[in-house]
CSV table of C-alpha atoms in Angstrom, one decimal:
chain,number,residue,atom,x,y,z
F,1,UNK,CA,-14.1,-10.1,-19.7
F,2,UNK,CA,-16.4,-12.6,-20.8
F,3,UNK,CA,-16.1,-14.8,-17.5
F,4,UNK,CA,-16.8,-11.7,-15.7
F,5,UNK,CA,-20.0,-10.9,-18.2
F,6,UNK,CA,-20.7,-14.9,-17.5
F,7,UNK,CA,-20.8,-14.5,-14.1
F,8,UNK,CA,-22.7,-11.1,-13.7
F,9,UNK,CA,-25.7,-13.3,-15.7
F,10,UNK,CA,-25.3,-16.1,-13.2
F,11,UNK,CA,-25.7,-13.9,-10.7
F,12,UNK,CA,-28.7,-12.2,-11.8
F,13,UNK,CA,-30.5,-15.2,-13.1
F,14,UNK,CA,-30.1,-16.5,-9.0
F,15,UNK,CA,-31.4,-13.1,-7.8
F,16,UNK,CA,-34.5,-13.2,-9.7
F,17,UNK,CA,-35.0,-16.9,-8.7
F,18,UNK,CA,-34.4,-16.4,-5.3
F,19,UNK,CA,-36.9,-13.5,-6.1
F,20,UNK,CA,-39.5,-16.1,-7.9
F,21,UNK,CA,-39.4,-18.0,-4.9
F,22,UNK,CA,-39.9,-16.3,-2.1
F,23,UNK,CA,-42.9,-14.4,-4.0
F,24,UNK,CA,-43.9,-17.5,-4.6
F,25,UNK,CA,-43.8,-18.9,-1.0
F,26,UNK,CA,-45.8,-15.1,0.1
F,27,UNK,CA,-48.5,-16.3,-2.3
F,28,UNK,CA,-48.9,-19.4,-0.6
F,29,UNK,CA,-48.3,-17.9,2.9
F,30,UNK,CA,-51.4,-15.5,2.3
F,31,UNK,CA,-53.8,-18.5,0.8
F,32,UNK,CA,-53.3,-20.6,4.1
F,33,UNK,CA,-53.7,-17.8,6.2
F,34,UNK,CA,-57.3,-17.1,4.4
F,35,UNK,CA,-58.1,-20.7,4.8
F,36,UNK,CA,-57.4,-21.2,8.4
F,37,UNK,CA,-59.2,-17.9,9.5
F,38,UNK,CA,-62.5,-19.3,7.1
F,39,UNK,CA,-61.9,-23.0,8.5
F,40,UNK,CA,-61.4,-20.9,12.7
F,41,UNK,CA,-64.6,-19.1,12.2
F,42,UNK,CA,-66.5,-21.7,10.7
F,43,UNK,CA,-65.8,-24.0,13.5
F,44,UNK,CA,-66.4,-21.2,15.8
F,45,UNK,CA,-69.8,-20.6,14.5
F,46,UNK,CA,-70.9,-24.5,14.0
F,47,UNK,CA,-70.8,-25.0,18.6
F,48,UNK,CA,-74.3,-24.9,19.7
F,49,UNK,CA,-74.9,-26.3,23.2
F,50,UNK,CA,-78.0,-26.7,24.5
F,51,UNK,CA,-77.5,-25.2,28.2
F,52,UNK,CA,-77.3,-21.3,28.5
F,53,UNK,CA,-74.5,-21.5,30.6
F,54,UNK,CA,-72.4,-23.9,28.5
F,55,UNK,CA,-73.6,-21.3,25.8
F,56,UNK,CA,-72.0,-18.4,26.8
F,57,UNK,CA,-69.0,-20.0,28.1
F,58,UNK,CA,-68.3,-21.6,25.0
F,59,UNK,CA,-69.2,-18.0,22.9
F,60,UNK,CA,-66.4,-16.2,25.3
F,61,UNK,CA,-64.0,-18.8,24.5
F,62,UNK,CA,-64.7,-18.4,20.8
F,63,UNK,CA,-64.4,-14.7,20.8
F,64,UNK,CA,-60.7,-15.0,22.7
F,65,UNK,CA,-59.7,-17.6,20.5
F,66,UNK,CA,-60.9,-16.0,17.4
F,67,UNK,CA,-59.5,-12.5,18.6
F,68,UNK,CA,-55.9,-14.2,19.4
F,69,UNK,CA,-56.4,-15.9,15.5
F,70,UNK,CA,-57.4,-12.4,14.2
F,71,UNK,CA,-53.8,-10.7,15.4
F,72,UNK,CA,-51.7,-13.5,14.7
F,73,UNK,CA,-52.8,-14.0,10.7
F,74,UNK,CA,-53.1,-9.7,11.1
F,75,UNK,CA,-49.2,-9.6,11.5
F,76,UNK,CA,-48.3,-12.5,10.1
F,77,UNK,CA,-49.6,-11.1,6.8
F,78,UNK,CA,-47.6,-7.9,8.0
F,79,UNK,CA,-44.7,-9.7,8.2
F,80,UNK,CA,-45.5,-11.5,4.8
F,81,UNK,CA,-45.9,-8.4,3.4
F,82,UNK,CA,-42.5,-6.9,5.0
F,83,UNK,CA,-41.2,-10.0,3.3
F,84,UNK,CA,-43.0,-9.4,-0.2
F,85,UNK,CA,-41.6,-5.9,-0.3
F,86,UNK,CA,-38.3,-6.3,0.6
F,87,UNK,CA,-37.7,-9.4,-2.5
F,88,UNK,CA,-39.0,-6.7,-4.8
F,89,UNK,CA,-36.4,-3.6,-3.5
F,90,UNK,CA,-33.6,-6.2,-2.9
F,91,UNK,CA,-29.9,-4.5,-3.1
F,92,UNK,CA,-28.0,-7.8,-2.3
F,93,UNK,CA,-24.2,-7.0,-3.0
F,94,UNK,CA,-23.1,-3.4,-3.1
F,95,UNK,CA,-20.1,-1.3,-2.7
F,96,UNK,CA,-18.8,-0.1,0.8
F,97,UNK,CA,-17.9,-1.9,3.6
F,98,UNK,CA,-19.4,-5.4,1.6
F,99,UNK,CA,-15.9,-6.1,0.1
F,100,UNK,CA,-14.4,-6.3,3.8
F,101,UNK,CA,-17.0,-8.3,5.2
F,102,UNK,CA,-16.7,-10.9,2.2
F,103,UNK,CA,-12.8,-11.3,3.2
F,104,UNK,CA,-13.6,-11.3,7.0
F,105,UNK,CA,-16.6,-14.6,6.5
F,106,UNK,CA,-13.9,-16.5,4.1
F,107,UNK,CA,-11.7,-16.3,6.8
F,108,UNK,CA,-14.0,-17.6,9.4
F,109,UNK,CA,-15.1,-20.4,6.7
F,110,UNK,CA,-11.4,-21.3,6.4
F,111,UNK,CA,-11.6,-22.2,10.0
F,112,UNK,CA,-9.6,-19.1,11.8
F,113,UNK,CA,-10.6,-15.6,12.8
F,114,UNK,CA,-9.3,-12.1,11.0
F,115,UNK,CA,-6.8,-10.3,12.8
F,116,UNK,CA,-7.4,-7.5,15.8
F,117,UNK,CA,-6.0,-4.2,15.2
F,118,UNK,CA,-6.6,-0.8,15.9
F,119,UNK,CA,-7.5,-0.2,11.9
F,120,UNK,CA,-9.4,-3.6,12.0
F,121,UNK,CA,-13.0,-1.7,12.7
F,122,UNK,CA,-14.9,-4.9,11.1
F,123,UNK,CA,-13.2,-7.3,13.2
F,124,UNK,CA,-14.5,-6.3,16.3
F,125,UNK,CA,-18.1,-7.8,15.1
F,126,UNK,CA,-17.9,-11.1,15.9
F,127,UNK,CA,-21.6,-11.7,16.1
F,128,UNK,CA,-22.5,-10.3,12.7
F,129,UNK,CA,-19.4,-11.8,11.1
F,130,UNK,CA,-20.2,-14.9,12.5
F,131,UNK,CA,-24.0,-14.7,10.9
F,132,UNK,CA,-22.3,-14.2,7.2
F,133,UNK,CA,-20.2,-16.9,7.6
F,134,UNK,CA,-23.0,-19.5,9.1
F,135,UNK,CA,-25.1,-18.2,5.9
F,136,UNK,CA,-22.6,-18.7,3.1
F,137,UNK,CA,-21.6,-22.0,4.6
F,138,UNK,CA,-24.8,-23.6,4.8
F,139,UNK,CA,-26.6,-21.9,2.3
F,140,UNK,CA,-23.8,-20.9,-0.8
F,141,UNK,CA,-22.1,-18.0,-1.5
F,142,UNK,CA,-24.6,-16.0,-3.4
F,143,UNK,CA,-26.0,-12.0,-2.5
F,144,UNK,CA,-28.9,-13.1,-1.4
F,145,UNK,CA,-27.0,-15.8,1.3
F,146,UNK,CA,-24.8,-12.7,2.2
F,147,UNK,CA,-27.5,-10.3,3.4
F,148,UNK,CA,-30.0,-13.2,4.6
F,149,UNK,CA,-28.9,-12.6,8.1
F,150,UNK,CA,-29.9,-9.1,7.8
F,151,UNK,CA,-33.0,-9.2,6.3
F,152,UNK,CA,-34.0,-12.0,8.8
F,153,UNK,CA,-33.3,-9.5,11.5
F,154,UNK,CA,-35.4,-6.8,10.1
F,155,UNK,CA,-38.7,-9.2,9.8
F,156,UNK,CA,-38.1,-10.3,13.3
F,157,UNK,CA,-37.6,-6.6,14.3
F,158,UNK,CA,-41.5,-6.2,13.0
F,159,UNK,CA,-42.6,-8.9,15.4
F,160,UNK,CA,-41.0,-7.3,18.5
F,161,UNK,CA,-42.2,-3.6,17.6
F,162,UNK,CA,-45.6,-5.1,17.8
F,163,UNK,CA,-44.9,-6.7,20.9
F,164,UNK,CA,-43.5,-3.9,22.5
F,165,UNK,CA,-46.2,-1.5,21.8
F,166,UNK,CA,-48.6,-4.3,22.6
F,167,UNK,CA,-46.9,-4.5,25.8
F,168,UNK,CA,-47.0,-0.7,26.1
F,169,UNK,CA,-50.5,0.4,25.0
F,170,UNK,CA,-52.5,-2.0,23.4
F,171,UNK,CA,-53.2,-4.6,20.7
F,172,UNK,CA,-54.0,-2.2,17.8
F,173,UNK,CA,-51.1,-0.2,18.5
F,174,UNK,CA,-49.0,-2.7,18.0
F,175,UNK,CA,-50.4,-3.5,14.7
F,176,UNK,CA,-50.3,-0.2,13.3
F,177,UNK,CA,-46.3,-0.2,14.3
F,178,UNK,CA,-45.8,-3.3,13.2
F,179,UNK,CA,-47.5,-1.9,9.4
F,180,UNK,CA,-45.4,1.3,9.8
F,181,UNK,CA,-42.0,-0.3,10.3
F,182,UNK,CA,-43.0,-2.9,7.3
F,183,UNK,CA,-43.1,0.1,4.9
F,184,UNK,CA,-40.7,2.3,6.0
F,185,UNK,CA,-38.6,2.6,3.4
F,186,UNK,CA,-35.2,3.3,5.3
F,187,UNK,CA,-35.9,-0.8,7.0
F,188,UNK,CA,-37.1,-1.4,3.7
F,189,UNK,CA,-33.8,-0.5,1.2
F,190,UNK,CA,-31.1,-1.6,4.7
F,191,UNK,CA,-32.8,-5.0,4.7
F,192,UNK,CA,-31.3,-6.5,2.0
F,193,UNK,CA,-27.9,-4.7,2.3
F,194,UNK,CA,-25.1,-5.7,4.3
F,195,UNK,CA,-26.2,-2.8,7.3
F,196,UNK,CA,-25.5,-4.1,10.7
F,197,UNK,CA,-27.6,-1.3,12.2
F,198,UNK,CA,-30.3,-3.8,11.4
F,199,UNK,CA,-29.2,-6.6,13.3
F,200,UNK,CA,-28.2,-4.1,16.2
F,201,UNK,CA,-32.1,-2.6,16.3
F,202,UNK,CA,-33.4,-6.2,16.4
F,203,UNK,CA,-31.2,-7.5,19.5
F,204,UNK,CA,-31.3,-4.1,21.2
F,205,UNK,CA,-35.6,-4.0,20.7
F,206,UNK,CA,-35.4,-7.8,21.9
F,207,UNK,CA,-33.2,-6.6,25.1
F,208,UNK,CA,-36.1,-4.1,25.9
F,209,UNK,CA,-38.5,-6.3,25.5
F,210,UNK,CA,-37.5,-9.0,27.6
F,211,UNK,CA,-36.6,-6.1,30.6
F,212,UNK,CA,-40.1,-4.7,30.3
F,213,UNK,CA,-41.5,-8.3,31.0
F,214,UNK,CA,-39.2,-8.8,33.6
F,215,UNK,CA,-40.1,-5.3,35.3
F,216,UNK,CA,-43.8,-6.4,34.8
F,217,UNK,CA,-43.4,-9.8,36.0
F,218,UNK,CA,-42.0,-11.8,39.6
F,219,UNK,CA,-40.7,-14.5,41.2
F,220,UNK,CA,-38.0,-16.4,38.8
F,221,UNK,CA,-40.0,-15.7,35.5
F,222,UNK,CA,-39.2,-12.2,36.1
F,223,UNK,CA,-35.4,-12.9,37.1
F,224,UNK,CA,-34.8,-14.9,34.0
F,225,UNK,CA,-36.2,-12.2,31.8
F,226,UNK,CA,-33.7,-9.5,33.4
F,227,UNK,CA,-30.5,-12.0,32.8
F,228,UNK,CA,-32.2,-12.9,29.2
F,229,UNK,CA,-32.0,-9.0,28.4
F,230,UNK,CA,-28.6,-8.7,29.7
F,231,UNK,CA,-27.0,-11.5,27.5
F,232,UNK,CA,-29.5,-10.5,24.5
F,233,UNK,CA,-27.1,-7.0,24.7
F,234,UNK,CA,-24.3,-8.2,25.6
F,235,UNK,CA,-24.7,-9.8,22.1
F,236,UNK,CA,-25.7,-6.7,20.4
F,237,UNK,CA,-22.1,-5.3,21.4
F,238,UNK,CA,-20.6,-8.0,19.0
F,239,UNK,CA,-22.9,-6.5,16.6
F,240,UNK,CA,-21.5,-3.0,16.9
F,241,UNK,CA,-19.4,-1.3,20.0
F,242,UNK,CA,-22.3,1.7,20.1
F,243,UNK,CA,-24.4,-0.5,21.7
F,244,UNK,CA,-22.5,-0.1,25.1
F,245,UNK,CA,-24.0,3.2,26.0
F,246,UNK,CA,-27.4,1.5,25.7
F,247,UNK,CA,-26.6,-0.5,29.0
F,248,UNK,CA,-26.7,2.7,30.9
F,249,UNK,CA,-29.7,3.7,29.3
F,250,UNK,CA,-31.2,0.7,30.5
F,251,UNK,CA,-29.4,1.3,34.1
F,252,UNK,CA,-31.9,4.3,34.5
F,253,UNK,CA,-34.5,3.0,33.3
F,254,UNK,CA,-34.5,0.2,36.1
F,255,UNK,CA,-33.3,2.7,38.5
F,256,UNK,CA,-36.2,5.2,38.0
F,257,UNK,CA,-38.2,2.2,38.5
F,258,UNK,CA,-37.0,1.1,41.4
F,259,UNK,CA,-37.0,4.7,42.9
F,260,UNK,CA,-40.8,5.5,42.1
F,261,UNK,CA,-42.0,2.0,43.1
F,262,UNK,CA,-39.7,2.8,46.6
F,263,UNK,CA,-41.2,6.1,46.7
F,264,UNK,CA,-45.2,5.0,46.3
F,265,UNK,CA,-45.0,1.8,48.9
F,266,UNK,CA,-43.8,4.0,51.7
């Protein structure tokens, strides 16, 4: 009992270091971004060319740059935030289907694979399985190593939301879903819990993604966006076997495509 008692205090005493730091690292993440938007539109402001043209050449550039500064320290502080929130709700090791996955990435530490069966549900996950193991390996075997891969997936899932709806409407769209899925407090309490669901969203949203650009794009840019999206869920299916039906959703949506695009340029 009291190695047991010992070990529960080790174990929280990590947690709320591993909690320490990454607050700490947000703190520090927020003060550079605040300096290099002060330092970008001082520099912006101190250009003052003498010729008219050079003058409003130079002021366009300025506005693009500043605008493409503006949304990239907007939703990096997003994802800072997304980040800040999630150390503060962190679940780390809980009942469930946690046990199973422990025994499944010691396995593929010790150098060999679990079993396939019929009963073996968890086995049939290479992909996440694969993320545990990588984590405890190179990182230790603590809760916070064990649900890293996960929580790494839902901050990159906040990056593609705003790219999709950036890609599908505009700019400040994408912001504002970007903001939304930061608080949402079913991403927020998953992120830090052994849920694979979050690892599928963020391969499956990736998928999208790079098939929009390829419907949008041409020539071989576009071609190696469509076989980009393919792999991309092809490796969401090691993730979790539900993601199968998604190809056919996909399917139509390229077929639908193709039909109206035949349709119009008759």
């Amino acid at each position: 009992m009291q190695k047991v008692a010992d070990g529960s205090i080790i174990a929280a005493k990590e947690v709320r270091s591993n909690k320490s730091l990454i607050i700490s690292c947000t703190g520090c993440g927020w003060y550079l971004s605040g300096v290099a938007a002060f330092r970008l539109r001082a520099e912006a402001e101190g250009h003052a060319p003498s010729r008219p043209h050079a003058l409003i050449r130079v002021r366009q550039s300025s506005m693009v740059n500043a605008d493409r500064t503006n949304r990239f320290l907007t939703i990096s502080n997003i994802i800072i935030l997304a980040l800040l929130i999630r150390t503060l709700c962190f679940s780390g090791f809980v009942l469930g289907d946690d046990p199973n996955y422990t025994d499944y990435a010691r396995t593929i530490i010790d150098g060999s694979y679990p079993p396939l069966c019929d009963l073996c549900v968890f086995a049939f996950r290479p992909v996440l399985l694969y993320s545990i193991g990588l984590s405890l390996k190179w990182l230790g075997w603590s809760e916070f190593n064990f649900v890293l891969p996960i929580l790494l997936s839902s901050l990159i899932s906040i990056y593609l939301i705003y790219r999709l709806a950036e890609l599908l409407f505009d700019k400040n769209t994408g912001l504002l879903a970007a903001l939304l899925l930061a608080v949402y407090p079913l991403d927020v309490v998953h992120a830090t819990t052994m849920s694979n669901d979050i690892m599928l969203g963020m391969l499956v949203a990736l998928s999208m993604l790079l098939l929009l650009k390829g419907l949008k794009g041409r020539g071989w840019g576009a071609e190696l966006c469509f076989t980009a999206s393919g792999i991309v869920l092809g490796i969401a299916t090691g993730v979790k076997i539900n993601a199968i039906p998604i190809i056919g959703v996909f399917i139509l949506i390229i077929s639908y495509i193709a039909w109206r695009e035949r349709r119009f340029n008759r």
